[in-house]
Tab-separated table of N, CA and C in Angstrom:
chain	number	residue	atom	x	y	z
A	1	UNK	N	8.871	-41.944	23.293
A	1	UNK	CA	9.899	-42.239	24.267
A	1	UNK	C	10.541	-40.951	24.755
A	2	UNK	N	11.234	-41.014	25.868
A	2	UNK	CA	11.791	-39.825	26.520
A	2	UNK	C	12.783	-39.086	25.636
A	3	UNK	N	13.564	-39.798	24.841
A	3	UNK	CA	14.571	-39.151	23.993
A	3	UNK	C	13.935	-38.264	22.935
A	4	UNK	N	12.743	-38.610	22.484
A	4	UNK	CA	12.125	-37.823	21.417
A	4	UNK	C	11.198	-36.733	21.940
A	5	UNK	N	10.941	-36.689	23.255
A	5	UNK	CA	10.045	-35.670	23.787
A	5	UNK	C	10.777	-34.504	24.428
A	6	UNK	N	12.096	-34.593	24.533
A	6	UNK	CA	12.868	-33.506	25.140
A	6	UNK	C	13.863	-32.958	24.146
A	7	UNK	N	13.947	-31.635	24.098
A	7	UNK	CA	14.907	-30.949	23.238
A	7	UNK	C	16.200	-30.838	24.039
A	8	UNK	N	17.273	-31.507	23.614
A	8	UNK	CA	18.473	-31.589	24.436
A	8	UNK	C	19.164	-30.246	24.691
A	9	UNK	N	19.084	-29.314	23.763
A	9	UNK	CA	19.802	-28.048	23.941
A	9	UNK	C	19.116	-27.115	24.921
A	10	UNK	N	17.787	-27.124	24.933
A	10	UNK	CA	17.067	-26.210	25.818
A	10	UNK	C	16.544	-26.909	27.063
A	11	UNK	N	16.427	-28.236	27.008
A	11	UNK	CA	15.863	-28.967	28.133
A	11	UNK	C	14.349	-28.875	28.199
A	12	UNK	N	13.731	-28.388	27.144
A	12	UNK	CA	12.279	-28.231	27.139
A	12	UNK	C	11.617	-29.400	26.426
A	13	UNK	N	10.382	-29.657	26.829
A	13	UNK	CA	9.611	-30.720	26.189
A	13	UNK	C	9.234	-30.303	24.774
A	14	UNK	N	9.274	-31.249	23.873
A	14	UNK	CA	8.857	-31.026	22.494
A	14	UNK	C	7.478	-31.648	22.340
A	15	UNK	N	6.528	-30.829	21.909
A	15	UNK	CA	5.166	-31.328	21.757
A	15	UNK	C	4.782	-31.232	20.290
A	16	UNK	N	4.268	-32.305	19.764
A	16	UNK	CA	3.830	-32.348	18.373
A	16	UNK	C	2.340	-32.030	18.326
A	17	UNK	N	1.988	-30.972	17.605
A	17	UNK	CA	0.586	-30.620	17.434
A	17	UNK	C	0.230	-30.706	15.960
A	18	UNK	N	-0.932	-31.219	15.697
A	18	UNK	CA	-1.473	-31.204	14.343
A	18	UNK	C	-2.343	-29.958	14.250
A	19	UNK	N	-1.813	-28.914	13.624
A	19	UNK	CA	-2.491	-27.627	13.579
A	19	UNK	C	-3.849	-27.743	12.899
A	20	UNK	N	-3.925	-28.508	11.828
A	20	UNK	CA	-5.201	-28.659	11.123
A	20	UNK	C	-6.249	-29.298	12.032
A	21	UNK	N	-5.830	-30.288	12.794
A	21	UNK	CA	-6.768	-30.949	13.700
A	21	UNK	C	-7.217	-29.995	14.799
A	22	UNK	N	-6.272	-29.225	15.351
A	22	UNK	CA	-6.638	-28.245	16.376
A	22	UNK	C	-7.619	-27.215	15.823
A	23	UNK	N	-7.400	-26.771	14.602
A	23	UNK	CA	-8.299	-25.793	13.979
A	23	UNK	C	-9.692	-26.391	13.793
A	24	UNK	N	-9.750	-27.652	13.342
A	24	UNK	CA	-11.055	-28.314	13.169
A	24	UNK	C	-11.800	-28.397	14.497
A	25	UNK	N	-11.070	-28.720	15.551
A	25	UNK	CA	-11.702	-28.841	16.863
A	25	UNK	C	-12.154	-27.487	17.397
A	26	UNK	N	-11.399	-26.440	17.093
A	26	UNK	CA	-11.725	-25.103	17.600
A	26	UNK	C	-12.798	-24.406	16.781
A	27	UNK	N	-13.003	-24.830	15.545
A	27	UNK	CA	-13.902	-24.121	14.627
A	27	UNK	C	-15.305	-23.894	15.186
A	28	UNK	N	-15.981	-24.908	15.729
A	28	UNK	CA	-17.339	-24.655	16.235
A	28	UNK	C	-17.358	-23.612	17.358
A	29	UNK	N	-16.384	-23.672	18.238
A	29	UNK	CA	-16.315	-22.718	19.342
A	29	UNK	C	-16.076	-21.300	18.816
A	30	UNK	N	-15.196	-21.160	17.832
A	30	UNK	CA	-14.892	-19.842	17.271
A	30	UNK	C	-16.106	-19.289	16.535
A	31	UNK	N	-16.794	-20.135	15.783
A	31	UNK	CA	-17.993	-19.675	15.070
A	31	UNK	C	-19.090	-19.251	16.053
A	32	UNK	N	-19.218	-19.990	17.147
A	32	UNK	CA	-20.197	-19.628	18.187
A	32	UNK	C	-19.815	-18.283	18.801
A	33	UNK	N	-18.545	-18.099	19.075
A	33	UNK	CA	-18.064	-16.838	19.644
A	33	UNK	C	-18.351	-15.682	18.684
A	34	UNK	N	-18.150	-15.896	17.393
A	34	UNK	CA	-18.434	-14.867	16.390
A	34	UNK	C	-19.921	-14.533	16.385
A	35	UNK	N	-20.761	-15.545	16.518
A	35	UNK	CA	-22.207	-15.324	16.562
A	35	UNK	C	-22.576	-14.490	17.784
A	36	UNK	N	-22.012	-14.820	18.935
A	36	UNK	CA	-22.300	-14.079	20.168
A	36	UNK	C	-21.876	-12.621	20.021
A	37	UNK	N	-20.684	-12.390	19.491
A	37	UNK	CA	-20.198	-11.017	19.313
A	37	UNK	C	-21.106	-10.259	18.355
A	38	UNK	N	-21.551	-10.916	17.284
A	38	UNK	CA	-22.398	-10.228	16.299
A	38	UNK	C	-23.739	-9.814	16.897
A	39	UNK	N	-24.170	-10.497	17.944
A	39	UNK	CA	-25.450	-10.185	18.579
A	39	UNK	C	-25.315	-9.147	19.681
A	40	UNK	N	-24.093	-8.748	20.005
A	40	UNK	CA	-23.871	-7.771	21.071
A	40	UNK	C	-23.822	-6.361	20.491
A	41	UNK	N	-24.754	-5.511	20.882
A	41	UNK	CA	-24.705	-4.136	20.366
A	41	UNK	C	-23.486	-3.366	20.874
A	42	UNK	N	-22.856	-3.870	21.924
A	42	UNK	CA	-21.693	-3.173	22.491
A	42	UNK	C	-20.368	-3.699	21.953
A	43	UNK	N	-20.410	-4.620	20.994
A	43	UNK	CA	-19.159	-5.168	20.439
A	43	UNK	C	-18.349	-4.031	19.829
A	44	UNK	N	-17.070	-3.993	20.180
A	44	UNK	CA	-16.212	-2.919	19.671
A	44	UNK	C	-15.207	-3.468	18.663
A	45	UNK	N	-14.363	-2.589	18.175
A	45	UNK	CA	-13.394	-2.962	17.141
A	45	UNK	C	-12.491	-4.101	17.600
A	46	UNK	N	-12.036	-4.052	18.836
A	46	UNK	CA	-11.121	-5.100	19.312
A	46	UNK	C	-11.819	-6.448	19.443
A	47	UNK	N	-13.101	-6.434	19.840
A	47	UNK	CA	-13.859	-7.696	19.866
A	47	UNK	C	-13.883	-8.310	18.471
A	48	UNK	N	-14.214	-7.500	17.474
A	48	UNK	CA	-14.278	-7.988	16.095
A	48	UNK	C	-12.903	-8.389	15.573
A	49	UNK	N	-11.874	-7.644	15.969
A	49	UNK	CA	-10.520	-7.961	15.499
A	49	UNK	C	-10.091	-9.346	15.994
A	50	UNK	N	-10.334	-9.617	17.275
A	50	UNK	CA	-9.968	-10.941	17.820
A	50	UNK	C	-10.743	-12.053	17.106
A	51	UNK	N	-12.023	-11.801	16.842
A	51	UNK	CA	-12.834	-12.791	16.116
A	51	UNK	C	-12.268	-13.003	14.713
A	52	UNK	N	-11.911	-11.915	14.038
A	52	UNK	CA	-11.367	-12.021	12.673
A	52	UNK	C	-10.109	-12.875	12.655
A	53	UNK	N	-9.217	-12.635	13.613
A	53	UNK	CA	-7.975	-13.427	13.706
A	53	UNK	C	-8.321	-14.906	13.908
A	54	UNK	N	-9.245	-15.174	14.822
A	54	UNK	CA	-9.640	-16.564	15.083
A	54	UNK	C	-10.247	-17.209	13.837
A	55	UNK	N	-11.092	-16.463	13.134
A	55	UNK	CA	-11.716	-17.011	11.926
A	55	UNK	C	-10.677	-17.301	10.848
A	56	UNK	N	-9.690	-16.432	10.739
A	56	UNK	CA	-8.593	-16.710	9.791
A	56	UNK	C	-7.871	-17.987	10.177
A	57	UNK	N	-7.642	-18.157	11.470
A	57	UNK	CA	-6.895	-19.309	11.971
A	57	UNK	C	-7.563	-20.621	11.585
A	58	UNK	N	-8.885	-20.628	11.573
A	58	UNK	CA	-9.586	-21.874	11.235
A	58	UNK	C	-9.927	-21.958	9.752
A	59	UNK	N	-9.461	-20.992	8.972
A	59	UNK	CA	-9.649	-21.046	7.526
A	59	UNK	C	-10.982	-20.521	7.028
A	60	UNK	N	-11.704	-19.798	7.867
A	60	UNK	CA	-12.989	-19.218	7.458
A	60	UNK	C	-12.756	-17.822	6.894
A	61	UNK	N	-12.189	-17.783	5.699
A	61	UNK	CA	-11.755	-16.519	5.102
A	61	UNK	C	-12.908	-15.552	4.885
A	62	UNK	N	-14.012	-16.028	4.344
A	62	UNK	CA	-15.151	-15.142	4.091
A	62	UNK	C	-15.667	-14.501	5.360
A	63	UNK	N	-15.794	-15.298	6.418
A	63	UNK	CA	-16.245	-14.758	7.694
A	63	UNK	C	-15.196	-13.825	8.294
A	64	UNK	N	-13.925	-14.129	8.090
A	64	UNK	CA	-12.861	-13.251	8.591
A	64	UNK	C	-12.928	-11.897	7.891
A	65	UNK	N	-13.169	-11.910	6.586
A	65	UNK	CA	-13.307	-10.649	5.843
A	65	UNK	C	-14.460	-9.833	6.422
A	66	UNK	N	-15.594	-10.481	6.663
A	66	UNK	CA	-16.737	-9.776	7.256
A	66	UNK	C	-16.376	-9.197	8.619
A	67	UNK	N	-15.654	-9.970	9.420
A	67	UNK	CA	-15.272	-9.497	10.754
A	67	UNK	C	-14.318	-8.306	10.659
A	68	UNK	N	-13.341	-8.367	9.745
A	68	UNK	CA	-12.439	-7.218	9.574
A	68	UNK	C	-13.213	-5.984	9.108
A	69	UNK	N	-14.210	-6.180	8.251
A	69	UNK	CA	-15.027	-5.042	7.819
A	69	UNK	C	-15.807	-4.455	8.985
A	70	UNK	N	-16.239	-5.308	9.926
A	70	UNK	CA	-16.892	-4.810	11.140
A	70	UNK	C	-15.913	-4.015	12.000
A	71	UNK	N	-14.663	-4.473	12.061
A	71	UNK	CA	-13.637	-3.705	12.783
A	71	UNK	C	-13.566	-2.303	12.201
A	72	UNK	N	-13.497	-2.223	10.877
A	72	UNK	CA	-13.300	-0.931	10.219
A	72	UNK	C	-14.545	-0.048	10.285
A	73	UNK	N	-15.720	-0.643	10.421
A	73	UNK	CA	-16.919	0.175	10.653
A	73	UNK	C	-16.838	0.821	12.033
A	74	UNK	N	-16.333	0.060	13.006
A	74	UNK	CA	-16.229	0.579	14.369
A	74	UNK	C	-15.037	1.518	14.539
A	75	UNK	N	-13.945	1.221	13.839
A	75	UNK	CA	-12.716	2.015	13.966
A	75	UNK	C	-12.041	2.082	12.589
A	76	UNK	N	-12.427	3.063	11.771
A	76	UNK	CA	-11.949	3.122	10.381
A	76	UNK	C	-10.428	3.187	10.214
A	77	UNK	N	-9.712	3.609	11.223
A	77	UNK	CA	-8.254	3.725	11.104
A	77	UNK	C	-7.508	2.586	11.805
A	78	UNK	N	-8.122	1.456	11.944
A	78	UNK	CA	-7.496	0.292	12.593
A	78	UNK	C	-6.517	-0.323	11.587
A	79	UNK	N	-5.242	0.056	11.706
A	79	UNK	CA	-4.241	-0.359	10.716
A	79	UNK	C	-4.074	-1.865	10.608
A	80	UNK	N	-4.063	-2.563	11.739
A	80	UNK	CA	-3.863	-4.008	11.687
A	80	UNK	C	-4.994	-4.678	10.914
A	81	UNK	N	-6.226	-4.211	11.141
A	81	UNK	CA	-7.364	-4.786	10.414
A	81	UNK	C	-7.263	-4.471	8.926
A	82	UNK	N	-6.853	-3.232	8.591
A	82	UNK	CA	-6.730	-2.882	7.170
A	82	UNK	C	-5.648	-3.726	6.500
A	83	UNK	N	-4.536	-3.928	7.202
A	83	UNK	CA	-3.455	-4.734	6.625
A	83	UNK	C	-3.906	-6.182	6.443
A	84	UNK	N	-4.536	-6.751	7.457
A	84	UNK	CA	-4.987	-8.143	7.347
A	84	UNK	C	-6.080	-8.297	6.297
A	85	UNK	N	-7.004	-7.346	6.244
A	85	UNK	CA	-8.059	-7.398	5.233
A	85	UNK	C	-7.452	-7.248	3.837
A	86	UNK	N	-6.468	-6.375	3.703
A	86	UNK	CA	-5.776	-6.231	2.422
A	86	UNK	C	-5.116	-7.528	1.991
A	87	UNK	N	-4.489	-8.200	2.943
A	87	UNK	CA	-3.838	-9.477	2.624
A	87	UNK	C	-4.856	-10.515	2.174
A	88	UNK	N	-6.021	-10.557	2.834
A	88	UNK	CA	-7.057	-11.516	2.426
A	88	UNK	C	-7.589	-11.183	1.035
A	89	UNK	N	-7.798	-9.895	0.758
A	89	UNK	CA	-8.235	-9.517	-0.595
A	89	UNK	C	-7.167	-9.898	-1.621
A	90	UNK	N	-5.913	-9.666	-1.268
A	90	UNK	CA	-4.808	-10.030	-2.159
A	90	UNK	C	-4.834	-11.536	-2.416
A	91	UNK	N	-4.942	-12.311	-1.349
A	91	UNK	CA	-4.984	-13.770	-1.486
A	91	UNK	C	-6.156	-14.228	-2.353
A	92	UNK	N	-7.265	-13.483	-2.296
A	92	UNK	CA	-8.457	-13.827	-3.085
A	92	UNK	C	-8.403	-13.262	-4.495
A	93	UNK	N	-7.308	-12.576	-4.838
A	93	UNK	CA	-7.139	-12.054	-6.190
A	93	UNK	C	-7.698	-10.667	-6.425
A	94	UNK	N	-8.210	-10.022	-5.381
A	94	UNK	CA	-8.741	-8.665	-5.529
A	94	UNK	C	-7.624	-7.668	-5.216
A	95	UNK	N	-6.689	-7.546	-6.171
A	95	UNK	CA	-5.507	-6.708	-5.959
A	95	UNK	C	-5.849	-5.228	-5.816
A	96	UNK	N	-6.795	-4.682	-6.578
A	96	UNK	CA	-7.132	-3.265	-6.377
A	96	UNK	C	-7.660	-2.972	-4.963
A	97	UNK	N	-8.482	-3.862	-4.414
A	97	UNK	CA	-8.993	-3.659	-3.050
A	97	UNK	C	-7.847	-3.708	-2.048
A	98	UNK	N	-6.928	-4.649	-2.227
A	98	UNK	CA	-5.772	-4.740	-1.333
A	98	UNK	C	-4.940	-3.466	-1.417
A	99	UNK	N	-4.678	-3.004	-2.621
A	99	UNK	CA	-3.883	-1.784	-2.795
A	99	UNK	C	-4.550	-0.599	-2.106
A	100	UNK	N	-5.866	-0.444	-2.258
A	100	UNK	CA	-6.581	0.671	-1.612
A	100	UNK	C	-6.415	0.625	-0.099
A	101	UNK	N	-6.533	-0.568	0.475
A	101	UNK	CA	-6.401	-0.695	1.929
A	101	UNK	C	-4.994	-0.333	2.391
A	102	UNK	N	-3.971	-0.809	1.684
A	102	UNK	CA	-2.599	-0.490	2.079
A	102	UNK	C	-2.333	1.002	1.950
A	103	UNK	N	-2.863	1.622	0.915
A	103	UNK	CA	-2.671	3.070	0.743
A	103	UNK	C	-3.372	3.853	1.850
A	104	UNK	N	-4.524	3.371	2.309
A	104	UNK	CA	-5.202	4.030	3.433
A	104	UNK	C	-4.360	3.932	4.700
A	105	UNK	N	-3.758	2.769	4.917
A	105	UNK	CA	-2.858	2.620	6.070
A	105	UNK	C	-1.762	3.672	5.989
A	106	UNK	N	-1.160	3.803	4.818
A	106	UNK	CA	-0.019	4.707	4.658
A	106	UNK	C	-0.419	6.176	4.723
A	107	UNK	N	-1.652	6.511	4.377
A	107	UNK	CA	-2.133	7.883	4.552
A	107	UNK	C	-2.118	8.265	6.025
A	108	UNK	N	-2.547	7.335	6.874
A	108	UNK	CA	-2.652	7.604	8.309
A	108	UNK	C	-1.377	7.286	9.071
A	109	UNK	N	-0.616	6.316	8.575
A	109	UNK	CA	0.589	5.859	9.275
A	109	UNK	C	1.705	5.686	8.251
A	110	UNK	N	2.327	6.802	7.844
A	110	UNK	CA	3.337	6.713	6.780
A	110	UNK	C	4.586	5.921	7.167
A	111	UNK	N	4.741	5.598	8.448
A	111	UNK	CA	5.899	4.804	8.861
A	111	UNK	C	5.526	3.340	9.121
A	112	UNK	N	4.459	2.872	8.489
A	112	UNK	CA	4.053	1.476	8.630
A	112	UNK	C	4.880	0.603	7.691
A	113	UNK	N	5.810	-0.129	8.257
A	113	UNK	CA	6.665	-0.981	7.430
A	113	UNK	C	5.831	-2.040	6.707
A	114	UNK	N	4.835	-2.610	7.394
A	114	UNK	CA	3.980	-3.613	6.743
A	114	UNK	C	3.102	-2.986	5.669
A	115	UNK	N	2.678	-1.752	5.889
A	115	UNK	CA	1.911	-1.066	4.855
A	115	UNK	C	2.723	-0.906	3.586
A	116	UNK	N	3.977	-0.439	3.726
A	116	UNK	CA	4.849	-0.263	2.552
A	116	UNK	C	5.200	-1.601	1.909
A	117	UNK	N	5.547	-2.570	2.749
A	117	UNK	CA	5.940	-3.879	2.210
A	117	UNK	C	4.775	-4.532	1.452
A	118	UNK	N	3.600	-4.587	2.096
A	118	UNK	CA	2.456	-5.234	1.446
A	118	UNK	C	2.036	-4.483	0.192
A	119	UNK	N	2.152	-3.152	0.217
A	119	UNK	CA	1.875	-2.384	-0.996
A	119	UNK	C	2.842	-2.804	-2.101
A	120	UNK	N	4.114	-2.978	-1.756
A	120	UNK	CA	5.095	-3.434	-2.738
A	120	UNK	C	4.727	-4.779	-3.333
A	121	UNK	N	4.285	-5.693	-2.492
A	121	UNK	CA	3.912	-7.029	-2.976
A	121	UNK	C	2.736	-6.941	-3.946
A	122	UNK	N	1.715	-6.176	-3.582
A	122	UNK	CA	0.535	-6.102	-4.451
A	122	UNK	C	0.864	-5.371	-5.754
A	123	UNK	N	1.722	-4.353	-5.686
A	123	UNK	CA	2.129	-3.660	-6.914
A	123	UNK	C	2.944	-4.589	-7.810
A	124	UNK	N	3.837	-5.359	-7.203
A	124	UNK	CA	4.642	-6.324	-7.952
A	124	UNK	C	3.737	-7.348	-8.632
A	125	UNK	N	2.736	-7.824	-7.903
A	125	UNK	CA	1.818	-8.811	-8.472
A	125	UNK	C	0.940	-8.226	-9.578
A	126	UNK	N	0.833	-6.912	-9.632
A	126	UNK	CA	0.101	-6.249	-10.715
A	126	UNK	C	1.019	-5.915	-11.888
A	127	UNK	N	2.299	-6.299	-11.786
A	127	UNK	CA	3.247	-6.028	-12.859
A	127	UNK	C	3.795	-4.616	-12.847
A	128	UNK	N	3.677	-3.934	-11.729
A	128	UNK	CA	4.141	-2.553	-11.608
A	128	UNK	C	5.458	-2.537	-10.826
A	129	UNK	N	6.501	-3.052	-11.458
A	129	UNK	CA	7.783	-3.284	-10.789
A	129	UNK	C	8.410	-2.005	-10.253
A	130	UNK	N	8.387	-0.922	-11.005
A	130	UNK	CA	9.021	0.321	-10.544
A	130	UNK	C	8.330	0.841	-9.291
A	131	UNK	N	7.004	0.811	-9.269
A	131	UNK	CA	6.262	1.257	-8.091
A	131	UNK	C	6.493	0.304	-6.919
A	132	UNK	N	6.573	-0.990	-7.198
A	132	UNK	CA	6.849	-1.971	-6.147
A	132	UNK	C	8.217	-1.710	-5.537
A	133	UNK	N	9.201	-1.449	-6.384
A	133	UNK	CA	10.554	-1.169	-5.901
A	133	UNK	C	10.534	0.037	-4.956
A	134	UNK	N	9.820	1.086	-5.344
A	134	UNK	CA	9.732	2.279	-4.492
A	134	UNK	C	9.082	1.949	-3.148
A	135	UNK	N	8.049	1.126	-3.159
A	135	UNK	CA	7.382	0.754	-1.911
A	135	UNK	C	8.320	-0.051	-1.009
A	136	UNK	N	9.063	-1.001	-1.588
A	136	UNK	CA	10.019	-1.772	-0.783
A	136	UNK	C	11.108	-0.863	-0.218
A	137	UNK	N	11.560	0.091	-1.015
A	137	UNK	CA	12.579	1.029	-0.529
A	137	UNK	C	12.035	1.873	0.616
A	138	UNK	N	10.768	2.272	0.529
A	138	UNK	CA	10.144	3.013	1.634
A	138	UNK	C	10.070	2.132	2.883
A	139	UNK	N	9.747	0.858	2.710
A	139	UNK	CA	9.710	-0.057	3.856
A	139	UNK	C	11.074	-0.097	4.533
A	140	UNK	N	12.137	-0.112	3.726
A	140	UNK	CA	13.488	-0.160	4.294
A	140	UNK	C	13.896	1.166	4.921
A	141	UNK	N	13.305	2.267	4.495
A	141	UNK	CA	13.560	3.544	5.175
A	141	UNK	C	12.962	3.523	6.577
A	142	UNK	N	11.843	2.825	6.717
A	142	UNK	CA	11.194	2.698	8.019
A	142	UNK	C	11.957	1.701	8.890
A	143	UNK	N	12.354	0.587	8.303
A	143	UNK	CA	13.068	-0.468	9.041
A	143	UNK	C	14.092	-1.104	8.106
A	144	UNK	N	15.330	-0.661	8.232
A	144	UNK	CA	16.380	-1.137	7.319
A	144	UNK	C	16.675	-2.622	7.469
A	145	UNK	N	16.177	-3.235	8.534
A	145	UNK	CA	16.407	-4.658	8.770
A	145	UNK	C	15.195	-5.526	8.419
A	146	UNK	N	14.281	-5.010	7.626
A	146	UNK	CA	13.104	-5.784	7.228
A	146	UNK	C	13.527	-6.730	6.101
A	147	UNK	N	13.836	-7.954	6.480
A	147	UNK	CA	14.477	-8.919	5.581
A	147	UNK	C	13.683	-9.175	4.302
A	148	UNK	N	12.378	-9.331	4.414
A	148	UNK	CA	11.589	-9.674	3.227
A	148	UNK	C	11.622	-8.578	2.165
A	149	UNK	N	11.721	-7.318	2.585
A	149	UNK	CA	11.836	-6.226	1.603
A	149	UNK	C	13.166	-6.335	0.868
A	150	UNK	N	14.233	-6.693	1.586
A	150	UNK	CA	15.526	-6.904	0.920
A	150	UNK	C	15.424	-8.039	-0.099
A	151	UNK	N	14.771	-9.126	0.288
A	151	UNK	CA	14.644	-10.267	-0.619
A	151	UNK	C	13.891	-9.870	-1.891
A	152	UNK	N	12.758	-9.188	-1.715
A	152	UNK	CA	11.964	-8.822	-2.891
A	152	UNK	C	12.678	-7.798	-3.759
A	153	UNK	N	13.423	-6.880	-3.143
A	153	UNK	CA	14.223	-5.942	-3.938
A	153	UNK	C	15.310	-6.683	-4.709
A	154	UNK	N	15.934	-7.658	-4.074
A	154	UNK	CA	16.958	-8.454	-4.768
A	154	UNK	C	16.352	-9.130	-5.992
A	155	UNK	N	15.178	-9.699	-5.821
A	155	UNK	CA	14.501	-10.381	-6.923
A	155	UNK	C	14.172	-9.407	-8.056
A	156	UNK	N	13.664	-8.225	-7.711
A	156	UNK	CA	13.335	-7.229	-8.736
A	156	UNK	C	14.585	-6.739	-9.461
A	157	UNK	N	15.651	-6.461	-8.701
A	157	UNK	CA	16.890	-5.994	-9.333
A	157	UNK	C	17.487	-7.071	-10.237
A	158	UNK	N	17.410	-8.316	-9.800
A	158	UNK	CA	17.917	-9.409	-10.635
A	158	UNK	C	17.114	-9.488	-11.939
A	159	UNK	N	15.812	-9.425	-11.814
A	159	UNK	CA	14.938	-9.502	-12.987
A	159	UNK	C	15.179	-8.332	-13.947
A	160	UNK	N	15.514	-7.161	-13.378
A	160	UNK	CA	15.729	-5.965	-14.201
A	160	UNK	C	17.162	-5.828	-14.704
A	161	UNK	N	18.011	-6.832	-14.418
A	161	UNK	CA	19.376	-6.818	-14.933
A	161	UNK	C	20.336	-5.936	-14.165
A	162	UNK	N	20.130	-5.806	-12.850
A	162	UNK	CA	21.030	-5.038	-11.986
A	162	UNK	C	21.656	-5.987	-10.962
A	163	UNK	N	22.633	-6.800	-11.384
A	163	UNK	CA	23.163	-7.844	-10.506
A	163	UNK	C	23.834	-7.310	-9.241
A	164	UNK	N	24.508	-6.171	-9.316
A	164	UNK	CA	25.189	-5.646	-8.125
A	164	UNK	C	24.174	-5.269	-7.050
A	165	UNK	N	23.099	-4.604	-7.451
A	165	UNK	CA	22.066	-4.235	-6.483
A	165	UNK	C	21.346	-5.479	-5.966
A	166	UNK	N	21.114	-6.430	-6.845
A	166	UNK	CA	20.470	-7.676	-6.428
A	166	UNK	C	21.323	-8.385	-5.386
A	167	UNK	N	22.615	-8.462	-5.638
A	167	UNK	CA	23.518	-9.132	-4.705
A	167	UNK	C	23.565	-8.412	-3.365
A	168	UNK	N	23.582	-7.084	-3.398
A	168	UNK	CA	23.625	-6.307	-2.146
A	168	UNK	C	22.394	-6.616	-1.292
A	169	UNK	N	21.215	-6.600	-1.899
A	169	UNK	CA	19.995	-6.855	-1.122
A	169	UNK	C	19.887	-8.321	-0.709
A	170	UNK	N	20.302	-9.231	-1.577
A	170	UNK	CA	20.229	-10.641	-1.205
A	170	UNK	C	21.206	-10.950	-0.073
A	171	UNK	N	22.386	-10.351	-0.117
A	171	UNK	CA	23.365	-10.554	0.964
A	171	UNK	C	22.819	-10.036	2.286
A	172	UNK	N	22.164	-8.882	2.234
A	172	UNK	CA	21.580	-8.319	3.459
A	172	UNK	C	20.453	-9.222	3.962
A	173	UNK	N	19.657	-9.727	3.050
A	173	UNK	CA	18.587	-10.653	3.425
A	173	UNK	C	19.167	-11.878	4.131
A	174	UNK	N	20.210	-12.457	3.539
A	174	UNK	CA	20.838	-13.651	4.135
A	174	UNK	C	21.387	-13.352	5.518
A	175	UNK	N	22.050	-12.206	5.660
A	175	UNK	CA	22.611	-11.838	6.965
A	175	UNK	C	21.496	-11.682	8.004
A	176	UNK	N	20.413	-11.061	7.627
A	176	UNK	CA	19.310	-10.840	8.567
A	176	UNK	C	18.607	-12.134	8.938
A	177	UNK	N	18.438	-13.033	7.983
A	177	UNK	CA	17.726	-14.275	8.291
A	177	UNK	C	18.622	-15.263	9.029
A	178	UNK	N	19.912	-15.122	8.878
A	178	UNK	CA	20.840	-15.959	9.642
A	178	UNK	C	20.837	-15.550	11.107
A	179	UNK	N	20.634	-14.245	11.370
A	179	UNK	CA	20.650	-13.722	12.736
A	179	UNK	C	19.434	-14.170	13.531
A	180	UNK	N	18.313	-14.384	12.854
A	180	UNK	CA	17.083	-14.687	13.597
A	180	UNK	C	16.869	-16.149	13.819
């Protein structure tokens, strides 16, 4: 009915999409596109990067990893591909591979907030809290308003028995997430 299809504050139509269904419908087309790109000798890093993103979207993690590796063969310093590939390795439990990729990003782009943040996450997941804390602090040196780094620092400080520091970072996290 009309009342449920319009957002009263913005005046815009509200559309309900089933993301899983859309991904299922798009999957054959995306896989075909990946096949076409793989057969093109002129495929470049950006062609592979777009394919990798699409493959991730439809849940084809293994194929997405292969596509990101093709990006890096074509352009070894493609930071976005290294970060996304690191995240997929992390999700698959290969924490050392993820850490190596994030460190490579930071060698080439020391002001990569996502490089520092993701490195912090993988270090934290390896039980290396002090190193994780340093990585999150570096992320905040790059972008003091990176809310997730504040949240993770708050969690680490709380766990380590530093309530004042935990509260400071959690308060900043709350302020930043309230603003967005």
